[in-house]
Structure formats: structure tokens, C-alpha cells
């Protein structure tokens, strides 16, 4: 599995960026592909962050306080760099069920 370390400051900015938006740093242009809640704990929401950089995709996760009383910011307790895993997009089909209109 390919891994790459990214500066925590970059990832903090990406965490506050909406999907399909780009952010430019000295290291290049980063595009947020996925930034969604994937789990919760008593005090935190856990997010999955996937971004594109230099034609490759990378994934990491971060947590944010679940309420205004939990003052937890993305990557608050991370080191100066965070290890991210290289990923590839995979299209899957999904069946959903919708109401029938009379």
C-alpha cells in the first residue's frame, strides 16, 4: 500500500474545503474529492477525506467535536505531517428504493 506524508497545515485547510473545490499551496493544487462523516463517537464526528494531488488520490481521516461544547478541530492532535494512503477511484452500482407515485 502506497503512503505519503502531507503537512498537517495543508490537511487542516482541506478539511474545511467543500467537495470538488481546489486549494493551492506551494506544493501544488489540491482538489477535495470526498469530505464526509463516516462515523461518530460520543464526543466527535469522524470524517473521511479524499483529495487529488498531482494526478493521484489520497485518503486520511480526521475528527471534529460533535457539538459546540467539544472544542476539537481537524488534525488538532496530529504531528507536523500526517500519513495518507494512496487510493484509486472505483465505480460501484447501488440499488435504492423510492416511493411509487399513485
PDB file of N, CA and C in Angstrom:
ATOM      1  N   UNK A   1       0.845  -1.175   0.000  1.00  0.00           N
ATOM      2  CA  UNK A   1       0.000   0.000   0.000  1.00  0.00           C
ATOM      3  C   UNK A   1       0.896   1.246   0.000  1.00  0.00           C
ATOM      4  N   UNK A   2       0.665   2.151  -0.967  1.00  0.00           N
ATOM      5  CA  UNK A   2       1.466   3.367  -1.065  1.00  0.00           C
ATOM      6  C   UNK A   2       0.999   4.398  -0.052  1.00  0.00           C
ATOM      7  N   UNK A   3       1.964   5.032   0.584  1.00  0.00           N
ATOM      8  CA  UNK A   3       1.679   6.060   1.586  1.00  0.00           C
ATOM      9  C   UNK A   3       2.504   7.297   1.277  1.00  0.00           C
ATOM     10  N   UNK A   4       2.000   8.428   1.701  1.00  0.00           N
ATOM     11  CA  UNK A   4       2.747   9.680   1.549  1.00  0.00           C
ATOM     12  C   UNK A   4       2.375  10.579   2.715  1.00  0.00           C
ATOM     13  N   UNK A   5       3.354  11.286   3.235  1.00  0.00           N
ATOM     14  CA  UNK A   5       3.099  12.229   4.313  1.00  0.00           C
ATOM     15  C   UNK A   5       2.801  13.611   3.744  1.00  0.00           C
ATOM     16  N   UNK A   6       1.782  14.256   4.310  1.00  0.00           N
ATOM     17  CA  UNK A   6       1.413  15.623   3.934  1.00  0.00           C
ATOM     18  C   UNK A   6       1.433  16.495   5.180  1.00  0.00           C
ATOM     19  N   UNK A   7       1.793  17.760   4.984  1.00  0.00           N
ATOM     20  CA  UNK A   7       1.842  18.708   6.090  1.00  0.00           C
ATOM     21  C   UNK A   7       0.462  18.859   6.724  1.00  0.00           C
ATOM     22  N   UNK A   8       0.428  18.863   8.032  1.00  0.00           N
ATOM     23  CA  UNK A   8      -0.836  18.990   8.764  1.00  0.00           C
ATOM     24  C   UNK A   8      -1.543  20.286   8.411  1.00  0.00           C
ATOM     25  N   UNK A   9      -0.808  21.355   8.191  1.00  0.00           N
ATOM     26  CA  UNK A   9      -1.431  22.636   7.833  1.00  0.00           C
ATOM     27  C   UNK A   9      -2.226  22.527   6.529  1.00  0.00           C
ATOM     28  N   UNK A  10      -1.720  21.774   5.573  1.00  0.00           N
ATOM     29  CA  UNK A  10      -2.442  21.564   4.312  1.00  0.00           C
ATOM     30  C   UNK A  10      -3.724  20.785   4.575  1.00  0.00           C
ATOM     31  N   UNK A  11      -3.611  19.710   5.336  1.00  0.00           N
ATOM     32  CA  UNK A  11      -4.781  18.876   5.601  1.00  0.00           C
ATOM     33  C   UNK A  11      -5.838  19.620   6.412  1.00  0.00           C
ATOM     34  N   UNK A  12      -5.416  20.478   7.318  1.00  0.00           N
ATOM     35  CA  UNK A  12      -6.384  21.294   8.072  1.00  0.00           C
ATOM     36  C   UNK A  12      -7.199  22.166   7.121  1.00  0.00           C
ATOM     37  N   UNK A  13      -6.532  22.769   6.166  1.00  0.00           N
ATOM     38  CA  UNK A  13      -7.238  23.612   5.184  1.00  0.00           C
ATOM     39  C   UNK A  13      -8.175  22.774   4.316  1.00  0.00           C
ATOM     40  N   UNK A  14      -7.719  21.593   3.901  1.00  0.00           N
ATOM     41  CA  UNK A  14      -8.566  20.723   3.086  1.00  0.00           C
ATOM     42  C   UNK A  14      -9.796  20.259   3.860  1.00  0.00           C
ATOM     43  N   UNK A  15      -9.659  20.072   5.164  1.00  0.00           N
ATOM     44  CA  UNK A  15     -10.794  19.632   5.983  1.00  0.00           C
ATOM     45  C   UNK A  15     -11.927  20.653   5.969  1.00  0.00           C
ATOM     46  N   UNK A  16     -11.602  21.917   5.796  1.00  0.00           N
ATOM     47  CA  UNK A  16     -12.625  22.977   5.763  1.00  0.00           C
ATOM     48  C   UNK A  16     -13.045  23.313   4.340  1.00  0.00           C
ATOM     49  N   UNK A  17     -12.591  22.523   3.365  1.00  0.00           N
ATOM     50  CA  UNK A  17     -12.891  22.763   1.961  1.00  0.00           C
ATOM     51  C   UNK A  17     -13.994  21.820   1.493  1.00  0.00           C
ATOM     52  N   UNK A  18     -14.926  22.342   0.719  1.00  0.00           N
ATOM     53  CA  UNK A  18     -16.034  21.531   0.204  1.00  0.00           C
ATOM     54  C   UNK A  18     -15.560  20.603  -0.913  1.00  0.00           C
ATOM     55  N   UNK A  19     -16.336  19.545  -1.131  1.00  0.00           N
ATOM     56  CA  UNK A  19     -16.025  18.611  -2.206  1.00  0.00           C
ATOM     57  C   UNK A  19     -16.014  19.325  -3.554  1.00  0.00           C
ATOM     58  N   UNK A  20     -15.103  18.919  -4.421  1.00  0.00           N
ATOM     59  CA  UNK A  20     -14.895  19.454  -5.777  1.00  0.00           C
ATOM     60  C   UNK A  20     -14.286  20.855  -5.801  1.00  0.00           C
ATOM     61  N   UNK A  21     -13.875  21.373  -4.668  1.00  0.00           N
ATOM     62  CA  UNK A  21     -13.165  22.658  -4.634  1.00  0.00           C
ATOM     63  C   UNK A  21     -11.665  22.398  -4.557  1.00  0.00           C
ATOM     64  N   UNK A  22     -10.899  23.371  -5.037  1.00  0.00           N
ATOM     65  CA  UNK A  22      -9.443  23.241  -5.023  1.00  0.00           C
ATOM     66  C   UNK A  22      -8.825  24.290  -4.103  1.00  0.00           C
ATOM     67  N   UNK A  23      -7.642  23.955  -3.603  1.00  0.00           N
ATOM     68  CA  UNK A  23      -6.858  24.864  -2.779  1.00  0.00           C
ATOM     69  C   UNK A  23      -5.425  24.778  -3.292  1.00  0.00           C
ATOM     70  N   UNK A  24      -4.775  25.925  -3.446  1.00  0.00           N
ATOM     71  CA  UNK A  24      -3.411  25.959  -3.966  1.00  0.00           C
ATOM     72  C   UNK A  24      -2.426  26.278  -2.849  1.00  0.00           C
ATOM     73  N   UNK A  25      -1.376  25.492  -2.775  1.00  0.00           N
ATOM     74  CA  UNK A  25      -0.279  25.678  -1.828  1.00  0.00           C
ATOM     75  C   UNK A  25       1.022  25.690  -2.619  1.00  0.00           C
ATOM     76  N   UNK A  26       2.136  25.935  -1.953  1.00  0.00           N
ATOM     77  CA  UNK A  26       3.439  25.876  -2.619  1.00  0.00           C
ATOM     78  C   UNK A  26       3.671  24.498  -3.238  1.00  0.00           C
ATOM     79  N   UNK A  27       3.106  23.455  -2.622  1.00  0.00           N
ATOM     80  CA  UNK A  27       3.276  22.084  -3.093  1.00  0.00           C
ATOM     81  C   UNK A  27       2.430  21.774  -4.322  1.00  0.00           C
ATOM     82  N   UNK A  28       1.510  22.655  -4.686  1.00  0.00           N
ATOM     83  CA  UNK A  28       0.663  22.442  -5.854  1.00  0.00           C
ATOM     84  C   UNK A  28      -0.810  22.606  -5.534  1.00  0.00           C
ATOM     85  N   UNK A  29      -1.640  22.163  -6.469  1.00  0.00           N
ATOM     86  CA  UNK A  29      -3.088  22.290  -6.345  1.00  0.00           C
ATOM     87  C   UNK A  29      -3.659  21.003  -5.759  1.00  0.00           C
ATOM     88  N   UNK A  30      -4.486  21.143  -4.750  1.00  0.00           N
ATOM     89  CA  UNK A  30      -5.158  20.021  -4.099  1.00  0.00           C
ATOM     90  C   UNK A  30      -6.655  20.162  -4.360  1.00  0.00           C
ATOM     91  N   UNK A  31      -7.288  19.072  -4.774  1.00  0.00           N
ATOM     92  CA  UNK A  31      -8.734  19.071  -5.004  1.00  0.00           C
ATOM     93  C   UNK A  31      -9.386  18.097  -4.029  1.00  0.00           C
ATOM     94  N   UNK A  32     -10.352  18.589  -3.262  1.00  0.00           N
ATOM     95  CA  UNK A  32     -11.076  17.725  -2.335  1.00  0.00           C
ATOM     96  C   UNK A  32     -12.105  16.929  -3.125  1.00  0.00           C
ATOM     97  N   UNK A  33     -12.053  15.603  -3.011  1.00  0.00           N
ATOM     98  CA  UNK A  33     -12.960  14.720  -3.733  1.00  0.00           C
ATOM     99  C   UNK A  33     -14.069  14.215  -2.806  1.00  0.00           C
ATOM    100  N   UNK A  34     -13.706  13.813  -1.604  1.00  0.00           N
ATOM    101  CA  UNK A  34     -14.661  13.354  -0.596  1.00  0.00           C
ATOM    102  C   UNK A  34     -14.301  14.013   0.729  1.00  0.00           C
ATOM    103  N   UNK A  35     -15.325  14.521   1.416  1.00  0.00           N
ATOM    104  CA  UNK A  35     -15.133  15.075   2.756  1.00  0.00           C
ATOM    105  C   UNK A  35     -16.449  14.863   3.494  1.00  0.00           C
ATOM    106  N   UNK A  36     -16.605  13.656   4.065  1.00  0.00           N
ATOM    107  CA  UNK A  36     -17.897  13.303   4.632  1.00  0.00           C
ATOM    108  C   UNK A  36     -17.755  12.576   5.963  1.00  0.00           C
ATOM    109  N   UNK A  37     -18.794  12.695   6.782  1.00  0.00           N
ATOM    110  CA  UNK A  37     -18.835  11.977   8.052  1.00  0.00           C
ATOM    111  C   UNK A  37     -19.028  10.491   7.766  1.00  0.00           C
ATOM    112  N   UNK A  38     -18.180   9.662   8.376  1.00  0.00           N
ATOM    113  CA  UNK A  38     -18.288   8.218   8.198  1.00  0.00           C
ATOM    114  C   UNK A  38     -18.573   7.493   9.511  1.00  0.00           C
ATOM    115  N   UNK A  39     -18.429   8.194  10.634  1.00  0.00           N
ATOM    116  CA  UNK A  39     -18.672   7.571  11.926  1.00  0.00           C
ATOM    117  C   UNK A  39     -18.821   8.669  12.981  1.00  0.00           C
ATOM    118  N   UNK A  40     -19.329   8.277  14.126  1.00  0.00           N
ATOM    119  CA  UNK A  40     -19.440   9.215  15.244  1.00  0.00           C
ATOM    120  C   UNK A  40     -19.041   8.489  16.521  1.00  0.00           C
ATOM    121  N   UNK A  41     -18.586   9.262  17.460  1.00  0.00           N
ATOM    122  CA  UNK A  41     -18.360   8.753  18.811  1.00  0.00           C
ATOM    123  C   UNK A  41     -19.166   9.660  19.740  1.00  0.00           C
ATOM    124  N   UNK A  42     -19.044   9.447  21.005  1.00  0.00           N
ATOM    125  CA  UNK A  42     -19.822  10.260  21.947  1.00  0.00           C
ATOM    126  C   UNK A  42     -19.535  11.752  21.790  1.00  0.00           C
ATOM    127  N   UNK A  43     -18.273  12.091  21.520  1.00  0.00           N
ATOM    128  CA  UNK A  43     -17.887  13.498  21.504  1.00  0.00           C
ATOM    129  C   UNK A  43     -17.436  14.011  20.145  1.00  0.00           C
ATOM    130  N   UNK A  44     -17.249  13.128  19.175  1.00  0.00           N
ATOM    131  CA  UNK A  44     -16.650  13.544  17.899  1.00  0.00           C
ATOM    132  C   UNK A  44     -17.380  12.982  16.691  1.00  0.00           C
ATOM    133  N   UNK A  45     -17.266  13.701  15.578  1.00  0.00           N
ATOM    134  CA  UNK A  45     -17.661  13.208  14.260  1.00  0.00           C
ATOM    135  C   UNK A  45     -16.377  12.853  13.519  1.00  0.00           C
ATOM    136  N   UNK A  46     -16.334  11.653  12.932  1.00  0.00           N
ATOM    137  CA  UNK A  46     -15.149  11.204  12.218  1.00  0.00           C
ATOM    138  C   UNK A  46     -15.413  11.338  10.724  1.00  0.00           C
ATOM    139  N   UNK A  47     -14.491  11.986  10.043  1.00  0.00           N
ATOM    140  CA  UNK A  47     -14.618  12.277   8.617  1.00  0.00           C
ATOM    141  C   UNK A  47     -13.635  11.463   7.795  1.00  0.00           C
ATOM    142  N   UNK A  48     -14.037  11.152   6.575  1.00  0.00           N
ATOM    143  CA  UNK A  48     -13.183  10.546   5.568  1.00  0.00           C
ATOM    144  C   UNK A  48     -12.831  11.665   4.591  1.00  0.00           C
ATOM    145  N   UNK A  49     -11.547  11.896   4.379  1.00  0.00           N
ATOM    146  CA  UNK A  49     -11.084  12.943   3.471  1.00  0.00           C
ATOM    147  C   UNK A  49     -10.282  12.304   2.346  1.00  0.00           C
ATOM    148  N   UNK A  50     -10.750  12.486   1.116  1.00  0.00           N
ATOM    149  CA  UNK A  50     -10.017  12.020  -0.063  1.00  0.00           C
ATOM    150  C   UNK A  50      -9.742  13.249  -0.922  1.00  0.00           C
ATOM    151  N   UNK A  51      -8.495  13.387  -1.342  1.00  0.00           N
ATOM    152  CA  UNK A  51      -8.124  14.537  -2.161  1.00  0.00           C
ATOM    153  C   UNK A  51      -7.214  14.090  -3.299  1.00  0.00           C
ATOM    154  N   UNK A  52      -7.210  14.907  -4.347  1.00  0.00           N
ATOM    155  CA  UNK A  52      -6.357  14.648  -5.505  1.00  0.00           C
ATOM    156  C   UNK A  52      -5.196  15.631  -5.473  1.00  0.00           C
ATOM    157  N   UNK A  53      -4.013  15.115  -5.732  1.00  0.00           N
ATOM    158  CA  UNK A  53      -2.806  15.934  -5.797  1.00  0.00           C
ATOM    159  C   UNK A  53      -1.880  15.327  -6.835  1.00  0.00           C
ATOM    160  N   UNK A  54      -1.484  16.122  -7.802  1.00  0.00           N
ATOM    161  CA  UNK A  54      -0.567  15.706  -8.876  1.00  0.00           C
ATOM    162  C   UNK A  54      -1.044  14.427  -9.567  1.00  0.00           C
ATOM    163  N   UNK A  55      -2.352  14.332  -9.813  1.00  0.00           N
ATOM    164  CA  UNK A  55      -2.904  13.208 -10.555  1.00  0.00           C
ATOM    165  C   UNK A  55      -3.131  11.944  -9.748  1.00  0.00           C
ATOM    166  N   UNK A  56      -2.814  11.949  -8.460  1.00  0.00           N
ATOM    167  CA  UNK A  56      -3.042  10.793  -7.593  1.00  0.00           C
ATOM    168  C   UNK A  56      -4.050  11.170  -6.513  1.00  0.00           C
ATOM    169  N   UNK A  57      -4.698  10.148  -5.943  1.00  0.00           N
ATOM    170  CA  UNK A  57      -5.696  10.354  -4.898  1.00  0.00           C
ATOM    171  C   UNK A  57      -5.169   9.809  -3.574  1.00  0.00           C
ATOM    172  N   UNK A  58      -5.467  10.527  -2.486  1.00  0.00           N
ATOM    173  CA  UNK A  58      -5.006  10.132  -1.160  1.00  0.00           C
ATOM    174  C   UNK A  58      -6.158  10.222  -0.171  1.00  0.00           C
ATOM    175  N   UNK A  59      -6.123   9.320   0.833  1.00  0.00           N
ATOM    176  CA  UNK A  59      -7.179   9.273   1.852  1.00  0.00           C
ATOM    177  C   UNK A  59      -6.567   9.374   3.242  1.00  0.00           C
ATOM    178  N   UNK A  60      -7.285  10.090   4.094  1.00  0.00           N
ATOM    179  CA  UNK A  60      -6.975  10.133   5.514  1.00  0.00           C
ATOM    180  C   UNK A  60      -8.282  10.365   6.250  1.00  0.00           C
ATOM    181  N   UNK A  61      -8.222  10.371   7.548  1.00  0.00           N
ATOM    182  CA  UNK A  61      -9.422  10.672   8.329  1.00  0.00           C
ATOM    183  C   UNK A  61      -9.059  11.665   9.420  1.00  0.00           C
ATOM    184  N   UNK A  62     -10.087  12.346   9.903  1.00  0.00           N
ATOM    185  CA  UNK A  62      -9.894  13.308  10.987  1.00  0.00           C
ATOM    186  C   UNK A  62     -11.191  13.385  11.781  1.00  0.00           C
ATOM    187  N   UNK A  63     -11.116  13.987  12.947  1.00  0.00           N
ATOM    188  CA  UNK A  63     -12.314  14.131  13.762  1.00  0.00           C
ATOM    189  C   UNK A  63     -12.500  15.588  14.167  1.00  0.00           C
ATOM    190  N   UNK A  64     -13.773  15.914  14.419  1.00  0.00           N
ATOM    191  CA  UNK A  64     -14.180  17.259  14.820  1.00  0.00           C
ATOM    192  C   UNK A  64     -15.174  17.096  15.957  1.00  0.00           C
ATOM    193  N   UNK A  65     -15.144  18.007  16.910  1.00  0.00           N
ATOM    194  CA  UNK A  65     -16.091  17.959  18.011  1.00  0.00           C
ATOM    195  C   UNK A  65     -17.528  17.888  17.509  1.00  0.00           C
ATOM    196  N   UNK A  66     -18.337  17.026  18.134  1.00  0.00           N
ATOM    197  CA  UNK A  66     -19.700  16.793  17.670  1.00  0.00           C
ATOM    198  C   UNK A  66     -20.667  17.914  18.046  1.00  0.00           C
ATOM    199  N   UNK A  67     -20.331  18.698  19.045  1.00  0.00           N
ATOM    200  CA  UNK A  67     -21.193  19.816  19.444  1.00  0.00           C
ATOM    201  C   UNK A  67     -20.322  21.038  19.692  1.00  0.00           C
ATOM    202  N   UNK A  68     -20.971  22.160  19.906  1.00  0.00           N
ATOM    203  CA  UNK A  68     -20.218  23.388  20.182  1.00  0.00           C
ATOM    204  C   UNK A  68     -19.463  23.317  21.505  1.00  0.00           C
ATOM    205  N   UNK A  69     -19.813  22.347  22.342  1.00  0.00           N
ATOM    206  CA  UNK A  69     -19.129  22.198  23.631  1.00  0.00           C
ATOM    207  C   UNK A  69     -17.815  21.418  23.503  1.00  0.00           C
ATOM    208  N   UNK A  70     -17.631  20.670  22.421  1.00  0.00           N
ATOM    209  CA  UNK A  70     -16.392  19.930  22.199  1.00  0.00           C
ATOM    210  C   UNK A  70     -15.520  20.741  21.248  1.00  0.00           C
ATOM    211  N   UNK A  71     -14.508  21.339  21.786  1.00  0.00           N
ATOM    212  CA  UNK A  71     -13.634  22.203  21.002  1.00  0.00           C
ATOM    213  C   UNK A  71     -12.509  21.368  20.393  1.00  0.00           C
ATOM    214  N   UNK A  72     -12.853  20.567  19.393  1.00  0.00           N
ATOM    215  CA  UNK A  72     -11.886  19.716  18.710  1.00  0.00           C
ATOM    216  C   UNK A  72     -11.862  20.092  17.234  1.00  0.00           C
ATOM    217  N   UNK A  73     -10.714  20.477  16.741  1.00  0.00           N
ATOM    218  CA  UNK A  73     -10.547  20.900  15.352  1.00  0.00           C
ATOM    219  C   UNK A  73      -9.884  19.782  14.539  1.00  0.00           C
ATOM    220  N   UNK A  74     -10.040  19.802  13.206  1.00  0.00           N
ATOM    221  CA  UNK A  74      -9.400  18.780  12.370  1.00  0.00           C
ATOM    222  C   UNK A  74      -7.888  18.726  12.585  1.00  0.00           C
ATOM    223  N   UNK A  75      -7.375  17.528  12.771  1.00  0.00           N
ATOM    224  CA  UNK A  75      -5.935  17.265  12.909  1.00  0.00           C
ATOM    225  C   UNK A  75      -5.310  18.017  14.083  1.00  0.00           C
ATOM    226  N   UNK A  76      -6.111  18.353  15.072  1.00  0.00           N
ATOM    227  CA  UNK A  76      -5.639  19.124  16.225  1.00  0.00           C
ATOM    228  C   UNK A  76      -4.510  18.420  16.978  1.00  0.00           C
ATOM    229  N   UNK A  77      -4.573  17.111  17.066  1.00  0.00           N
ATOM    230  CA  UNK A  77      -3.584  16.371  17.842  1.00  0.00           C
ATOM    231  C   UNK A  77      -2.566  15.649  16.949  1.00  0.00           C
ATOM    232  N   UNK A  78      -2.521  16.000  15.684  1.00  0.00           N
ATOM    233  CA  UNK A  78      -1.610  15.344  14.737  1.00  0.00           C
ATOM    234  C   UNK A  78      -0.206  15.926  14.833  1.00  0.00           C
ATOM    235  N   UNK A  79       0.743  15.142  14.358  1.00  0.00           N
ATOM    236  CA  UNK A  79       2.120  15.623  14.251  1.00  0.00           C
ATOM    237  C   UNK A  79       2.204  16.646  13.121  1.00  0.00           C
ATOM    238  N   UNK A  80       3.401  17.123  12.816  1.00  0.00           N
ATOM    239  CA  UNK A  80       3.598  18.121  11.762  1.00  0.00           C
ATOM    240  C   UNK A  80       3.209  17.579  10.394  1.00  0.00           C
ATOM    241  N   UNK A  81       3.306  16.263  10.225  1.00  0.00           N
ATOM    242  CA  UNK A  81       2.891  15.614   8.983  1.00  0.00           C
ATOM    243  C   UNK A  81       1.979  14.444   9.318  1.00  0.00           C
ATOM    244  N   UNK A  82       1.060  14.166   8.379  1.00  0.00           N
ATOM    245  CA  UNK A  82       0.105  13.076   8.549  1.00  0.00           C
ATOM    246  C   UNK A  82       0.281  12.089   7.403  1.00  0.00           C
ATOM    247  N   UNK A  83       0.325  10.807   7.721  1.00  0.00           N
ATOM    248  CA  UNK A  83       0.452   9.762   6.711  1.00  0.00           C
ATOM    249  C   UNK A  83      -0.892   9.552   6.021  1.00  0.00           C
ATOM    250  N   UNK A  84      -0.892   9.634   4.700  1.00  0.00           N
ATOM    251  CA  UNK A  84      -2.091   9.417   3.897  1.00  0.00           C
ATOM    252  C   UNK A  84      -1.844   8.230   2.975  1.00  0.00           C
ATOM    253  N   UNK A  85      -2.908   7.504   2.652  1.00  0.00           N
ATOM    254  CA  UNK A  85      -2.809   6.321   1.812  1.00  0.00           C
ATOM    255  C   UNK A  85      -3.264   6.653   0.400  1.00  0.00           C
ATOM    256  N   UNK A  86      -2.490   6.202  -0.579  1.00  0.00           N
ATOM    257  CA  UNK A  86      -2.894   6.409  -1.963  1.00  0.00           C
ATOM    258  C   UNK A  86      -4.055   5.472  -2.281  1.00  0.00           C
ATOM    259  N   UNK A  87      -5.076   6.016  -2.930  1.00  0.00           N
ATOM    260  CA  UNK A  87      -6.269   5.251  -3.292  1.00  0.00           C
ATOM    261  C   UNK A  87      -6.591   5.495  -4.756  1.00  0.00           C
ATOM    262  N   UNK A  88      -7.479   4.664  -5.291  1.00  0.00           N
ATOM    263  CA  UNK A  88      -7.918   4.824  -6.679  1.00  0.00           C
ATOM    264  C   UNK A  88      -9.442   4.817  -6.701  1.00  0.00           C
ATOM    265  N   UNK A  89     -10.031   5.626  -7.569  1.00  0.00           N
ATOM    266  CA  UNK A  89     -11.493   5.623  -7.657  1.00  0.00           C
ATOM    267  C   UNK A  89     -12.002   4.297  -8.222  1.00  0.00           C
ATOM    268  N   UNK A  90     -13.122   3.854  -7.679  1.00  0.00           N
ATOM    269  CA  UNK A  90     -13.763   2.627  -8.150  1.00  0.00           C
ATOM    270  C   UNK A  90     -15.261   2.895  -8.210  1.00  0.00           C
ATOM    271  N   UNK A  91     -15.849   2.706  -9.365  1.00  0.00           N
ATOM    272  CA  UNK A  91     -17.278   2.947  -9.545  1.00  0.00           C
ATOM    273  C   UNK A  91     -18.031   1.673  -9.186  1.00  0.00           C
ATOM    274  N   UNK A  92     -19.058   1.822  -8.332  1.00  0.00           N
ATOM    275  CA  UNK A  92     -19.923   0.701  -7.988  1.00  0.00           C
ATOM    276  C   UNK A  92     -21.367   1.116  -8.215  1.00  0.00           C
ATOM    277  N   UNK A  93     -22.234   0.143  -8.455  1.00  0.00           N
ATOM    278  CA  UNK A  93     -23.652   0.474  -8.610  1.00  0.00           C
ATOM    279  C   UNK A  93     -24.365   0.146  -7.306  1.00  0.00           C
ATOM    280  N   UNK A  94     -25.459   0.880  -7.049  1.00  0.00           N
ATOM    281  CA  UNK A  94     -26.189   0.720  -5.810  1.00  0.00           C
ATOM    282  C   UNK A  94     -27.680   0.801  -6.114  1.00  0.00           C
ATOM    283  N   UNK A  95     -28.448  -0.107  -5.559  1.00  0.00           N
ATOM    284  CA  UNK A  95     -29.894  -0.090  -5.723  1.00  0.00           C
ATOM    285  C   UNK A  95     -30.513   0.689  -4.568  1.00  0.00           C
ATOM    286  N   UNK A  96     -31.366   1.656  -4.917  1.00  0.00           N
ATOM    287  CA  UNK A  96     -32.102   2.389  -3.896  1.00  0.00           C
ATOM    288  C   UNK A  96     -33.591   2.175  -4.135  1.00  0.00           C
ATOM    289  N   UNK A  97     -34.408   2.407  -3.138  1.00  0.00           N
ATOM    290  CA  UNK A  97     -35.842   2.195  -3.234  1.00  0.00           C
ATOM    291  C   UNK A  97     -36.554   3.516  -2.984  1.00  0.00           C
ATOM    292  N   UNK A  98     -37.381   3.909  -3.950  1.00  0.00           N
ATOM    293  CA  UNK A  98     -38.101   5.166  -3.874  1.00  0.00           C
ATOM    294  C   UNK A  98     -39.598   4.916  -3.843  1.00  0.00           C
ATOM    295  N   UNK A  99     -40.364   5.847  -3.266  1.00  0.00           N
ATOM    296  CA  UNK A  99     -41.809   5.684  -3.210  1.00  0.00           C
ATOM    297  C   UNK A  99     -42.420   5.670  -4.614  1.00  0.00           C
ATOM    298  N   UNK A 100     -43.507   4.925  -4.749  1.00  0.00           N
ATOM    299  CA  UNK A 100     -44.245   4.863  -6.005  1.00  0.00           C
ATOM    300  C   UNK A 100     -45.342   5.905  -5.945  1.00  0.00           C
ATOM    301  N   UNK A 101     -45.389   6.733  -6.958  1.00  0.00           N
ATOM    302  CA  UNK A 101     -46.441   7.761  -7.014  1.00  0.00           C
ATOM    303  C   UNK A 101     -47.692   7.163  -7.630  1.00  0.00           C
ATOM    304  N   UNK A 102     -48.831   7.409  -6.993  1.00  0.00           N
ATOM    305  CA  UNK A 102     -50.100   6.842  -7.465  1.00  0.00           C
ATOM    306  C   UNK A 102     -50.647   7.598  -8.651  1.00  0.00           C
TER     307      UNK A 102
END
